[in-house]
Each structure stands twice: as C-alpha cells, then as structure tokens.
CSV table of C-alpha atoms in Angstrom, one decimal:
chain,number,residue,atom,x,y,z
A,1,MET,CA,-21.0,0.6,12.4
A,2,ALA,CA,-21.5,-2.0,9.7
A,3,ARG,CA,-22.4,-0.5,6.3
A,4,LYS,CA,-25.4,-1.9,4.5
A,5,TYR,CA,-24.6,-0.7,1.0
A,6,PHE,CA,-21.2,0.9,0.7
A,7,GLY,CA,-18.1,-1.2,0.1
A,8,THR,CA,-14.5,-0.2,-0.2
A,9,ASP,CA,-15.2,1.9,-3.3
A,10,GLY,CA,-18.8,3.1,-3.2
A,11,ILE,CA,-21.8,0.9,-4.0
A,12,ARG,CA,-21.3,-1.6,-6.7
A,13,GLY,CA,-23.1,-4.6,-8.2
A,14,LEU,CA,-25.0,-6.3,-11.1
A,15,VAL,CA,-27.3,-3.9,-12.9
A,16,GLY,CA,-30.9,-4.7,-12.2
A,17,GLN,CA,-30.2,-6.5,-8.9
A,18,HIS,CA,-30.6,-4.7,-5.6
A,19,PRO,CA,-29.1,-2.2,-4.9
A,20,ILE,CA,-28.0,-1.4,-8.5
A,21,THR,CA,-31.6,-0.7,-9.6
A,22,PRO,CA,-33.2,2.6,-10.8
A,23,GLU,CA,-35.6,2.6,-7.8
A,24,PHE,CA,-32.8,2.3,-5.3
A,25,VAL,CA,-30.5,4.8,-7.1
A,26,LEU,CA,-33.4,7.3,-7.2
A,27,LYS,CA,-33.7,7.0,-3.4
A,28,LEU,CA,-29.9,7.1,-3.1
A,29,GLY,CA,-29.8,10.4,-5.0
A,30,TRP,CA,-32.4,11.9,-2.7
A,31,ALA,CA,-30.7,10.7,0.4
A,32,ALA,CA,-27.3,12.0,-0.8
A,33,GLY,CA,-28.9,15.3,-1.7
A,34,LYS,CA,-30.1,15.7,1.8
A,35,ILE,CA,-26.6,15.1,3.1
A,36,PHE,CA,-24.9,17.3,0.4
A,37,ALA,CA,-27.3,20.1,1.3
A,38,GLN,CA,-25.8,20.1,4.8
A,39,GLN,CA,-22.3,20.5,3.3
A,40,GLY,CA,-23.0,23.7,1.3
A,41,LYS,CA,-25.1,25.3,-1.4
A,42,GLY,CA,-23.0,24.4,-4.4
A,43,LYS,CA,-24.1,22.1,-7.2
A,44,VAL,CA,-23.6,18.4,-7.1
A,45,PHE,CA,-21.6,17.2,-10.1
A,46,ILE,CA,-22.5,13.9,-11.8
A,47,GLY,CA,-20.2,12.1,-14.2
A,48,LYS,CA,-20.2,8.6,-15.6
A,49,ASP,CA,-18.2,6.1,-17.7
A,50,THR,CA,-19.4,4.7,-21.0
A,51,ARG,CA,-21.4,1.7,-19.9
A,52,ILE,CA,-25.0,1.5,-21.3
A,53,SER,CA,-26.7,1.7,-17.9
A,54,GLY,CA,-25.0,5.0,-17.0
A,55,TYR,CA,-27.7,7.0,-18.7
A,56,MET,CA,-30.4,5.2,-16.7
A,57,PHE,CA,-28.7,5.8,-13.4
A,58,GLU,CA,-27.7,9.4,-14.3
A,59,SER,CA,-31.4,10.2,-14.7
A,60,ALA,CA,-32.3,8.4,-11.5
A,61,LEU,CA,-29.7,10.3,-9.5
A,62,GLU,CA,-30.6,13.6,-11.1
A,63,ALA,CA,-34.3,13.1,-10.2
A,64,GLY,CA,-33.5,12.2,-6.6
A,65,LEU,CA,-31.1,15.1,-6.1
A,66,VAL,CA,-33.5,17.6,-7.6
A,67,ALA,CA,-36.4,16.2,-5.4
A,68,ALA,CA,-34.1,16.9,-2.4
A,69,GLY,CA,-33.8,20.5,-3.5
A,70,VAL,CA,-30.2,20.2,-4.8
A,71,ASP,CA,-28.9,21.8,-8.0
A,72,VAL,CA,-27.1,19.4,-10.4
A,73,ALA,CA,-24.4,19.7,-13.0
A,74,LEU,CA,-24.1,16.9,-15.6
A,75,LEU,CA,-20.6,16.2,-16.9
A,76,GLY,CA,-21.3,13.3,-19.2
A,77,PRO,CA,-18.7,10.6,-19.8
A,78,MET,CA,-15.6,11.6,-17.8
A,79,PRO,CA,-12.9,9.8,-15.8
A,80,THR,CA,-13.5,9.4,-12.0
A,81,PRO,CA,-10.6,11.7,-11.2
A,82,ALA,CA,-12.0,14.4,-13.5
A,83,ILE,CA,-15.2,14.4,-11.5
A,84,ALA,CA,-13.1,14.9,-8.3
A,85,TYR,CA,-11.2,17.8,-10.0
A,86,LEU,CA,-14.2,19.5,-11.5
A,87,THR,CA,-16.2,19.3,-8.2
A,88,ARG,CA,-13.4,21.0,-6.4
A,89,THR,CA,-12.7,23.7,-9.0
A,90,PHE,CA,-16.3,24.6,-9.6
A,91,GLN,CA,-16.7,24.7,-5.8
A,92,GLY,CA,-19.5,22.2,-5.8
A,93,SER,CA,-20.9,20.7,-2.6
A,94,GLY,CA,-20.0,17.2,-3.9
A,95,GLY,CA,-19.5,14.9,-6.8
A,96,ILE,CA,-21.0,11.5,-7.9
A,97,VAL,CA,-19.4,9.0,-10.2
A,98,ILE,CA,-21.5,6.3,-12.0
A,99,SER,CA,-19.0,3.6,-12.8
A,100,ALA,CA,-17.9,0.0,-12.0
A,101,SER,CA,-14.3,0.8,-12.9
A,102,HIS,CA,-12.6,-2.2,-14.4
A,103,ASN,CA,-15.7,-4.5,-14.3
A,104,ALA,CA,-17.7,-5.5,-17.4
A,105,PHE,CA,-20.7,-3.5,-18.7
A,106,TYR,CA,-23.3,-5.5,-16.8
A,107,ASP,CA,-22.0,-4.2,-13.5
A,108,ASN,CA,-22.3,-0.6,-12.3
A,109,GLY,CA,-21.8,1.4,-9.2
A,110,ILE,CA,-22.0,4.8,-7.5
A,111,LYS,CA,-19.3,6.5,-5.6
A,112,PHE,CA,-19.1,10.0,-4.0
A,113,PHE,CA,-16.6,12.8,-3.7
A,114,SER,CA,-16.6,15.6,-1.1
A,115,ALA,CA,-16.4,19.3,-2.0
A,116,GLN,CA,-12.6,19.0,-1.7
A,117,GLY,CA,-12.5,16.3,-4.4
A,118,ALA,CA,-11.7,13.5,-1.8
A,119,LYS,CA,-13.5,10.2,-1.4
A,120,PHE,CA,-16.4,10.5,1.1
A,121,PRO,CA,-15.4,9.6,4.6
A,122,ASP,CA,-17.1,6.7,6.4
A,123,ASP,CA,-19.3,8.9,8.6
A,124,LEU,CA,-20.9,10.6,5.6
A,125,GLU,CA,-21.6,7.3,3.9
A,126,LEU,CA,-23.3,6.1,7.1
A,127,GLN,CA,-25.3,9.3,7.1
A,128,ILE,CA,-26.5,8.6,3.5
A,129,GLU,CA,-27.4,5.0,4.5
A,130,ALA,CA,-29.4,6.2,7.4
A,131,MET,CA,-31.2,8.8,5.2
A,132,ILE,CA,-32.1,6.0,2.7
A,133,ASP,CA,-34.3,4.4,5.4
A,134,GLN,CA,-36.3,7.6,5.8
A,135,PRO,CA,-39.5,8.3,3.8
A,136,PHE,CA,-39.0,9.9,0.4
A,137,VAL,CA,-40.4,13.5,0.7
A,138,CYS,CA,-40.1,15.8,-2.3
A,139,VAL,CA,-39.4,19.5,-1.6
A,140,ASP,CA,-42.0,22.0,-2.7
A,141,SER,CA,-41.9,22.9,-6.4
A,142,ALA,CA,-40.3,26.3,-5.7
A,143,GLN,CA,-37.4,24.6,-3.9
A,144,LEU,CA,-36.7,21.9,-6.5
A,145,GLY,CA,-33.1,21.8,-7.7
A,146,LYS,CA,-32.1,22.9,-11.2
A,147,VAL,CA,-30.0,21.1,-13.7
A,148,VAL,CA,-27.3,22.3,-16.1
A,149,ARG,CA,-24.8,20.5,-18.4
A,150,ILE,CA,-21.1,21.5,-18.4
A,151,ASP,CA,-20.3,21.3,-22.1
A,152,ASP,CA,-16.7,22.3,-21.8
A,153,ALA,CA,-15.8,19.7,-19.1
A,154,PRO,CA,-13.5,17.7,-21.4
A,155,GLY,CA,-11.4,20.7,-22.4
A,156,ARG,CA,-11.1,21.9,-18.8
A,157,TYR,CA,-9.8,18.5,-17.7
A,158,ILE,CA,-7.4,18.1,-20.6
A,159,GLU,CA,-5.8,21.4,-19.8
A,160,PHE,CA,-5.6,20.4,-16.1
A,161,CYS,CA,-3.8,17.2,-16.9
A,162,LYS,CA,-1.2,19.0,-19.0
A,163,SER,CA,-0.7,21.6,-16.3
A,164,THR,CA,0.5,18.9,-13.9
A,165,VAL,CA,3.9,18.7,-15.7
A,166,ARG,CA,6.3,21.6,-16.6
A,167,SER,CA,5.2,23.9,-19.4
A,168,ASP,CA,8.3,23.0,-21.4
A,169,PHE,CA,7.7,19.2,-21.0
A,170,SER,CA,7.5,17.5,-24.4
A,171,LEU,CA,6.8,14.0,-25.7
A,172,GLU,CA,8.2,14.8,-29.1
A,173,GLY,CA,10.0,11.8,-30.6
A,174,LEU,CA,8.0,9.2,-28.6
A,175,LYS,CA,5.6,6.8,-30.3
A,176,ILE,CA,3.0,5.8,-27.8
A,177,VAL,CA,0.1,3.4,-28.2
A,178,LEU,CA,-2.8,4.3,-25.9
A,179,ASP,CA,-5.5,1.8,-24.8
A,180,CYS,CA,-8.6,3.7,-23.5
A,181,ALA,CA,-10.6,0.5,-22.6
A,182,HIS,CA,-13.6,1.9,-24.5
A,183,GLY,CA,-14.1,3.8,-21.3
A,184,ALA,CA,-14.1,7.3,-19.9
A,185,THR,CA,-10.7,8.4,-21.2
A,186,TYR,CA,-11.5,7.7,-24.9
A,187,HIS,CA,-12.1,11.3,-25.8
A,188,LEU,CA,-9.4,12.8,-23.5
A,189,ALA,CA,-6.2,10.8,-23.2
A,190,PRO,CA,-5.4,10.9,-27.0
A,191,ASN,CA,-5.6,14.7,-26.9
A,192,VAL,CA,-3.4,15.0,-23.8
A,193,PHE,CA,-0.6,13.0,-25.2
A,194,SER,CA,-0.8,14.2,-28.8
A,195,GLU,CA,-0.9,17.9,-27.7
A,196,LEU,CA,2.3,17.2,-25.7
A,197,GLY,CA,4.0,16.1,-28.9
A,198,ALA,CA,3.8,12.3,-28.9
A,199,ASP,CA,3.0,10.3,-32.0
A,200,VAL,CA,-0.1,8.6,-30.7
A,201,ILE,CA,-1.9,5.4,-31.9
A,202,VAL,CA,-5.1,4.7,-30.1
A,203,ILE,CA,-7.2,1.5,-29.4
A,204,GLY,CA,-10.2,1.1,-27.1
A,205,ASP,CA,-11.6,4.5,-28.1
A,206,LYS,CA,-14.9,3.4,-29.7
A,207,PRO,CA,-17.3,2.8,-26.8
A,208,ASP,CA,-20.8,1.4,-27.6
A,209,GLY,CA,-22.1,0.9,-24.1
A,210,LEU,CA,-21.4,-2.8,-24.0
A,211,ASN,CA,-17.6,-3.1,-24.8
A,212,ILE,CA,-16.1,-1.2,-21.9
A,213,ASN,CA,-13.1,-3.2,-20.6
A,214,LYS,CA,-13.9,-6.1,-23.0
A,215,ASP,CA,-10.5,-7.5,-24.1
A,216,VAL,CA,-9.0,-4.0,-23.7
A,217,GLY,CA,-7.7,-1.7,-21.0
A,218,SER,CA,-5.4,-2.2,-18.0
A,219,THR,CA,-7.0,-5.5,-16.9
A,220,TYR,CA,-6.5,-7.0,-20.4
A,221,PRO,CA,-3.2,-5.6,-21.8
A,222,GLU,CA,-2.4,-8.4,-24.3
A,223,ASN,CA,-3.8,-6.6,-27.4
A,224,LEU,CA,-1.9,-3.5,-26.4
A,225,ARG,CA,1.3,-5.5,-26.0
A,226,LYS,CA,1.0,-7.0,-29.4
A,227,LEU,CA,0.4,-3.6,-31.0
A,228,VAL,CA,3.3,-2.0,-29.3
A,229,ILE,CA,5.6,-4.7,-30.8
A,230,ALA,CA,4.0,-4.6,-34.2
A,231,GLU,CA,4.3,-0.8,-34.4
A,232,SER,CA,7.8,-0.7,-32.9
A,233,ALA,CA,6.4,1.8,-30.5
A,234,ASP,CA,8.4,3.2,-27.6
A,235,MET,CA,5.7,2.1,-25.1
A,236,GLY,CA,2.0,1.4,-24.6
A,237,ILE,CA,-0.2,3.0,-21.9
A,238,ALA,CA,-3.5,1.3,-20.8
A,239,PHE,CA,-6.2,2.8,-18.7
A,240,ASP,CA,-9.2,1.1,-17.0
A,241,GLY,CA,-12.8,1.9,-17.7
A,242,ASP,CA,-13.1,4.9,-15.4
A,243,GLY,CA,-9.6,6.2,-15.9
A,244,ASP,CA,-8.2,6.0,-12.4
A,245,ARG,CA,-5.8,3.2,-13.1
A,246,VAL,CA,-2.9,2.9,-15.5
A,247,LEU,CA,-0.2,0.4,-16.6
A,248,PHE,CA,2.5,0.6,-19.2
A,249,ILE,CA,4.0,-1.8,-21.8
A,250,ASP,CA,7.7,-1.1,-22.5
A,251,GLY,CA,9.2,-1.3,-26.0
A,252,SER,CA,9.9,-5.0,-25.7
A,253,GLY,CA,6.3,-5.8,-24.8
A,254,ARG,CA,6.8,-6.3,-21.1
A,255,ILE,CA,4.0,-5.2,-18.8
A,256,VAL,CA,5.0,-2.6,-16.2
A,257,GLY,CA,2.6,-2.5,-13.3
A,258,GLY,CA,1.7,-0.1,-10.5
A,259,ASP,CA,4.6,-0.9,-8.1
A,260,GLU,CA,7.1,-0.3,-10.9
A,261,LEU,CA,5.5,2.9,-12.0
A,262,LEU,CA,5.5,4.2,-8.5
A,263,TYR,CA,9.2,3.3,-8.3
A,264,ILE,CA,10.0,5.4,-11.4
A,265,ILE,CA,8.2,8.4,-10.1
A,266,ALA,CA,9.9,8.1,-6.7
A,267,ALA,CA,13.4,7.5,-8.2
A,268,GLY,CA,13.0,10.4,-10.6
A,269,LYS,CA,11.9,12.8,-7.9
A,270,LYS,CA,14.8,11.7,-5.7
A,271,ALA,CA,17.3,12.1,-8.5
A,272,ALA,CA,16.0,15.6,-9.3
A,273,GLY,CA,16.3,16.7,-5.7
A,274,LYS,CA,12.6,16.8,-5.1
A,275,ALA,CA,11.2,15.8,-1.8
A,276,CYS,CA,10.3,12.1,-1.6
A,277,ASP,CA,10.5,11.0,1.9
A,278,GLY,CA,8.4,7.9,1.4
A,279,VAL,CA,5.8,6.0,-0.7
A,280,VAL,CA,2.6,4.4,0.6
A,281,GLY,CA,1.7,1.0,-0.9
A,282,THR,CA,-0.7,-1.7,0.1
A,283,LEU,CA,-0.7,-5.2,1.5
A,284,MET,CA,-0.3,-6.3,-2.1
A,285,SER,CA,2.8,-4.3,-2.9
A,286,ASN,CA,5.8,-6.3,-4.0
A,287,LEU,CA,8.6,-7.0,-1.6
A,288,GLY,CA,11.1,-6.2,-4.4
A,289,PHE,CA,9.6,-2.7,-4.7
A,290,GLU,CA,9.9,-2.1,-1.0
A,291,GLN,CA,13.5,-3.2,-1.0
A,292,ALA,CA,14.4,-1.1,-4.0
A,293,LEU,CA,12.9,2.0,-2.3
A,294,ALA,CA,15.0,1.3,0.7
A,295,ARG,CA,18.2,1.2,-1.4
A,296,LEU,CA,17.3,4.7,-2.5
A,297,GLY,CA,16.8,5.9,1.1
A,298,ILE,CA,13.0,6.3,0.5
A,299,GLY,CA,10.6,5.2,3.2
A,300,PHE,CA,7.7,2.8,2.6
A,301,SER,CA,4.5,2.0,4.4
A,302,ARG,CA,1.7,-0.5,3.7
A,303,ALA,CA,-2.0,0.4,3.9
A,304,ASN,CA,-5.0,-1.8,3.5
A,305,VAL,CA,-6.1,-2.3,-0.2
A,306,GLY,CA,-8.2,0.5,-1.4
A,307,ASP,CA,-7.3,4.1,-2.4
A,308,ARG,CA,-9.1,5.6,0.6
A,309,TYR,CA,-6.8,3.7,2.9
A,310,VAL,CA,-3.7,4.6,0.8
A,311,ILE,CA,-4.7,8.3,0.9
A,312,ALA,CA,-5.3,8.2,4.7
A,313,GLU,CA,-1.8,6.7,5.3
A,314,MET,CA,-0.3,9.3,2.9
A,315,GLN,CA,-1.9,12.0,5.0
A,316,ALA,CA,-0.8,10.4,8.3
A,317,LYS,CA,2.8,10.2,7.0
A,318,GLY,CA,2.9,13.6,5.3
A,319,TRP,CA,3.9,11.9,2.0
A,320,ASP,CA,2.6,12.9,-1.4
A,321,LEU,CA,3.0,9.7,-3.4
A,322,GLY,CA,1.2,6.4,-3.0
A,323,GLY,CA,-0.7,3.7,-4.9
A,324,GLU,CA,-1.6,0.2,-5.6
A,325,SER,CA,-0.1,-2.6,-7.6
A,326,SER,CA,-3.2,-2.5,-9.9
A,327,GLY,CA,-2.0,0.9,-11.2
A,328,HIS,CA,-4.1,3.2,-9.0
A,329,ILE,CA,-1.5,5.9,-8.3
A,330,ILE,CA,-2.1,9.1,-6.3
A,331,CYS,CA,0.2,12.1,-6.9
A,332,ALA,CA,-1.1,14.3,-4.1
A,333,ASP,CA,1.2,17.1,-5.0
A,334,VAL,CA,-1.0,17.8,-8.0
A,335,THR,CA,-4.4,16.1,-7.4
A,336,THR,CA,-6.6,14.5,-4.8
A,337,THR,CA,-7.2,11.0,-6.0
A,338,GLY,CA,-5.9,8.3,-8.3
A,339,ASP,CA,-5.6,9.5,-11.9
A,340,GLY,CA,-4.4,7.3,-14.7
A,341,ILE,CA,-3.6,10.1,-17.2
A,342,ILE,CA,-1.7,12.2,-14.6
A,343,ALA,CA,0.2,9.2,-13.3
A,344,ALA,CA,1.2,8.3,-16.8
A,345,LEU,CA,2.5,11.9,-17.4
A,346,LYS,CA,4.4,11.7,-14.1
A,347,VAL,CA,6.1,8.4,-15.1
A,348,LEU,CA,7.2,9.9,-18.4
A,349,GLN,CA,8.4,13.1,-16.8
A,350,ASN,CA,10.5,11.2,-14.3
A,351,CYS,CA,11.9,9.0,-17.0
A,352,LYS,CA,13.2,12.2,-18.6
A,353,ARG,CA,14.6,13.4,-15.3
A,354,LEU,CA,16.5,10.1,-15.0
A,355,GLY,CA,17.6,10.3,-18.7
A,356,LYS,CA,16.4,6.8,-19.2
A,357,SER,CA,13.9,4.8,-21.2
A,358,LEU,CA,11.1,3.0,-19.3
A,359,ALA,CA,13.0,-0.3,-19.2
A,360,GLU,CA,16.3,1.4,-18.2
A,361,ALA,CA,14.6,3.2,-15.3
A,362,LEU,CA,13.6,-0.2,-13.9
A,363,ALA,CA,17.0,-1.8,-14.1
A,364,ASP,CA,17.6,-1.6,-10.4
A,365,LEU,CA,14.2,-2.9,-9.4
A,366,HIS,CA,13.9,-6.7,-9.0
A,367,MET,CA,10.4,-7.7,-8.4
A,368,PHE,CA,9.6,-10.9,-6.5
A,369,PRO,CA,7.5,-13.5,-8.4
A,370,GLN,CA,3.9,-12.9,-7.2
A,371,LYS,CA,0.8,-14.8,-8.1
A,372,MET,CA,-2.8,-14.2,-7.2
A,373,ILE,CA,-5.9,-16.3,-7.7
A,374,ASN,CA,-9.4,-15.0,-7.3
A,375,VAL,CA,-11.5,-17.7,-5.7
A,376,LYS,CA,-15.3,-17.3,-6.0
A,377,ALA,CA,-16.6,-17.7,-2.5
A,378,VAL,CA,-20.2,-18.2,-1.5
A,379,ASN,CA,-19.4,-17.6,2.2
A,380,ARG,CA,-16.4,-15.2,2.0
A,381,ASP,CA,-17.2,-13.7,5.4
A,382,ALA,CA,-16.1,-17.1,6.9
A,383,LEU,CA,-12.5,-16.5,5.8
A,384,ALA,CA,-11.4,-15.5,9.3
A,385,GLY,CA,-11.1,-18.3,11.8
A,386,ASN,CA,-11.4,-21.2,9.3
A,387,LYS,CA,-9.1,-23.9,10.6
A,388,ALA,CA,-8.5,-25.6,7.2
A,389,ILE,CA,-7.5,-22.3,5.6
A,390,GLU,CA,-5.3,-21.3,8.6
A,391,GLU,CA,-3.5,-24.6,8.4
A,392,GLY,CA,-3.0,-24.1,4.6
A,393,VAL,CA,-1.6,-20.7,5.2
A,394,THR,CA,0.8,-21.9,7.9
A,395,LYS,CA,2.2,-24.7,5.7
A,396,ALA,CA,2.7,-22.3,2.8
A,397,GLU,CA,4.5,-19.8,5.0
A,398,GLN,CA,6.8,-22.5,6.3
A,399,ARG,CA,7.8,-23.6,2.8
A,400,LEU,CA,8.4,-20.0,1.7
A,401,GLY,CA,10.6,-19.2,4.7
A,402,SER,CA,11.5,-15.6,5.5
A,403,ALA,CA,11.7,-14.5,1.8
A,404,GLY,CA,8.0,-14.7,1.0
A,405,ARG,CA,4.5,-13.7,1.9
A,406,VAL,CA,1.0,-15.1,2.0
A,407,LEU,CA,-2.0,-12.9,1.8
A,408,LEU,CA,-5.7,-13.7,1.8
A,409,ARG,CA,-8.4,-11.1,1.7
A,410,SER,CA,-12.1,-10.7,0.7
A,411,SER,CA,-12.6,-8.4,-2.2
A,412,GLY,CA,-14.5,-5.2,-1.5
A,413,THR,CA,-15.8,-5.0,-5.1
A,414,GLU,CA,-16.3,-8.6,-6.2
A,415,PRO,CA,-17.7,-11.8,-4.6
A,416,VAL,CA,-14.3,-13.4,-4.4
A,417,VAL,CA,-11.4,-14.1,-2.0
A,418,ARG,CA,-8.0,-13.0,-3.3
A,419,VAL,CA,-5.3,-15.6,-2.6
A,420,MET,CA,-1.8,-14.1,-3.1
A,421,ILE,CA,1.6,-15.7,-2.6
A,422,GLU,CA,5.0,-14.0,-3.2
A,423,GLY,CA,8.5,-15.4,-3.0
A,424,GLU,CA,11.9,-15.7,-4.6
A,425,ASP,CA,11.2,-19.1,-6.3
A,426,GLU,CA,8.5,-18.7,-9.0
A,427,ALA,CA,7.8,-22.4,-9.4
A,428,LEU,CA,7.2,-22.7,-5.6
A,429,VAL,CA,5.0,-19.6,-5.6
A,430,ASN,CA,2.8,-21.1,-8.4
A,431,GLU,CA,2.6,-24.4,-6.7
A,432,LEU,CA,1.6,-23.0,-3.3
A,433,VAL,CA,-0.9,-20.5,-4.6
A,434,ALA,CA,-2.7,-23.2,-6.5
A,435,GLU,CA,-2.8,-25.5,-3.4
A,436,LEU,CA,-4.0,-22.7,-1.1
A,437,ALA,CA,-6.7,-21.5,-3.6
A,438,ALA,CA,-8.1,-25.0,-3.8
A,439,ILE,CA,-8.3,-25.2,0.0
A,440,VAL,CA,-10.1,-21.8,0.1
A,441,GLU,CA,-12.5,-22.8,-2.6
A,442,VAL,CA,-13.6,-26.0,-0.7
A,443,ALA,CA,-13.7,-24.3,2.7
A,444,LEU,CA,-15.9,-21.3,1.6
A,445,ALA,CA,-18.1,-23.1,-0.9
C-alpha cells in the first residue's frame, strides 16, 4: 500500500506546512498512541533534537498520546539512537523522535521506534496512517495518560556509549576536535570522549534553536577541517543534528566518510579474529570499498538507501555491521540503530587493534572518484520511464565502461533527485554527472 505521510525515515517537511503542523502532530500523537497501546502497557518515550520547533511538537505529541490514554516519558534533547536505547532499556511500548536530522532548523520530522529499539516496520506505519483518518476521541479523564520527565537520561546514555568498548579502552594521548552540529550530541559527545581520556576541543555545542547544522556538523565539515589543522589535532569527528551520523577528519585535514569508517571497523575486527563475515552497504557505497573488503575476504551486499533497508539486509545475511556512505553506521553487536558516537568509538577501537593511525588504517583502501548532484525536481515521480533521462544514462554508462556506475534515485527526505556517477577517471565523472544532472533538471521541471 502507498503511504500518505511516512517516507523512508518517518514524516518530514517544512515547519508550518502540512503535515508538519501542530494540528496534524496532535492527531499523529493520538493515532500513534492507539497503536502503541496495542503493543503493550509501557510508556512512550519522546526525545528531540535542538531545533526551535521541537518544543511545539513535543507538546502536541504529548497531548495526543495522553488523550489516547498512553503514559509518556519526556527525554528532552537527545540523539535519535539514544531514544531507541532508552525505549528498550526502560521497557517502553515505543519511542518517538522529533528531528529532521541533517536538515536546517526550518524543517522538522517525526520518526518512531518499536519497544525493541528498532525503526517501526511498514505495517505499523500504515496502521498509524489509517488511525489518523479516524475521529479524534479522547479517553475518559480517569484513563488519561500520565507524563514524567527522565532527568538522568543524558548520564544513562553516556555510560551506555562507553560500555560498548572494552573497559580498559583509553583515548589518552589523542587530541580530538568534536563538531556536535549545535544538535542533539552537544551535551553528550564531549563527555564520552573526555571521560575516555582524550584531549577534546569542541565546536557546534551552543544550540540556540536556529543554528542546528548551520555551517557545522557532518554535512558541513569545512570548519572542523580547518580547526583540526590549526590545532595540530590527531583527528576531528563530526556528527549530524540528531547524532545518528558521523564522519572523521584525519590529521592532514582529509575527510573520511562512511564507507571508509566501515572499512576500518571491518578490517580491525578481521585482524583481531572477531567474526566479520560481511558488511551491508547501499546502492551509494563506493566500488573501491567493495573491492577492498573482497581483498580481506569479507563479504559485501548492497541494500536500498535508508537505514531500515540496511538493517533488514543485515538481519537477512546474519551480519552485524552495515551502513551508508553518509556516515550512518549500524554496529548491531552493541546497538539496534545507527549511532554516531558509538560508531566513532568503534572506529577508534579498531584503529588501536590495527596499531595504526586513521590515515594508515586506510592505506589499502582506494576509493573511486564519485560525484553526486542533487537536482530539485518538481515532478520527481516521473523519473522512471522518462526517455530523455534513460538515453542520458545509457550514454554515460557507455563512456564509463565496466569500471563505473550511474545511479539516479528520488530522495525520501527532500524534494530532489540524486544523480550519482562513479568511475576511475575523476575528470570524466565530473563531466558526466554535470551533463546528466542537466538532463534530469529539464526533464523533471
């Protein structure tokens, strides 16, 4: 069944425009409450990132859930993976995150976790959508839900993150610059890394409701890169607004993305004799990454873009490591969803296992030049079957030959079509992606 509201990562859009309005979110909270009530009697946990509209939507969700007769626990500003973890450990019936991830402050979104700390499956999202269309009926006063605030949520999550590495693991001697994107990790990540012994410098840790992801974070690493060089730091680590993505900057100022971080984790586990049969990537994962894993005797499988699809493929393969080029990395041996802080710790742990610096750990990984252009598309649903676009793709593939890929896909979180080309010749890749993006822009205008 086609979904009316849910995309690849919950419901997302511009604040004040349907469906990201207080009225709709109130009804969404009520509808979700009815579904959560069928899953169990535990509380529903609500967390948010630092954007200004989070308070408004937190109140709307809270009212809707309470009106449905469901108890609520408010976590305040917390990373998306923290809500998943706390929902599971508190034995809640479900969790709700108010966030638009790496988007600017004027966007927001709602996404759901099950009692097990996993993303909601499609069938439950469809049940919520069906319930939204039902009349809003408040339960009797005696059956209204109750609300509590979990004041020690940050401390609980900090200790959980540290518990995912060995008790004797230390970052002493490392100078690390952290970029918290003025987002949900601002009061957590600095504590985690400093308590493990690192000399920590922090930027992006002063959220004001409007500056989340603005010129900071994993989608804008330039300021972090400059500071790493200026401070002669060993590395920089950047998170996105809701803390489920991460990227690194090595000591020379080079950006290290999701594929490379996954490679370090996999290579380190392999070298330490830990089980690492395979890694799940996505359609966007670099060919060089796939080839490097093969040289280590590690399997690789591609899933559709989106963490729910990566996790589903990991479960189907029985593998515990997967992620996306964007830096959304799932370490299923310790947690249930993508977690920027935990992924960063796993990268550092496996660098130590290999006895190498970040740059040295990547010496055998040769990434193919890859370029992506986001094309704003009025009619992105017309991507499939468009003759002009199909001809453009065919021509690009012919020029690339066997050592390259062309990928076009509609974004599930933004009104754009992503045009990606990968190949051995960087100049040719840049030329072809510009030509194909122009064709897509005209065809879908």
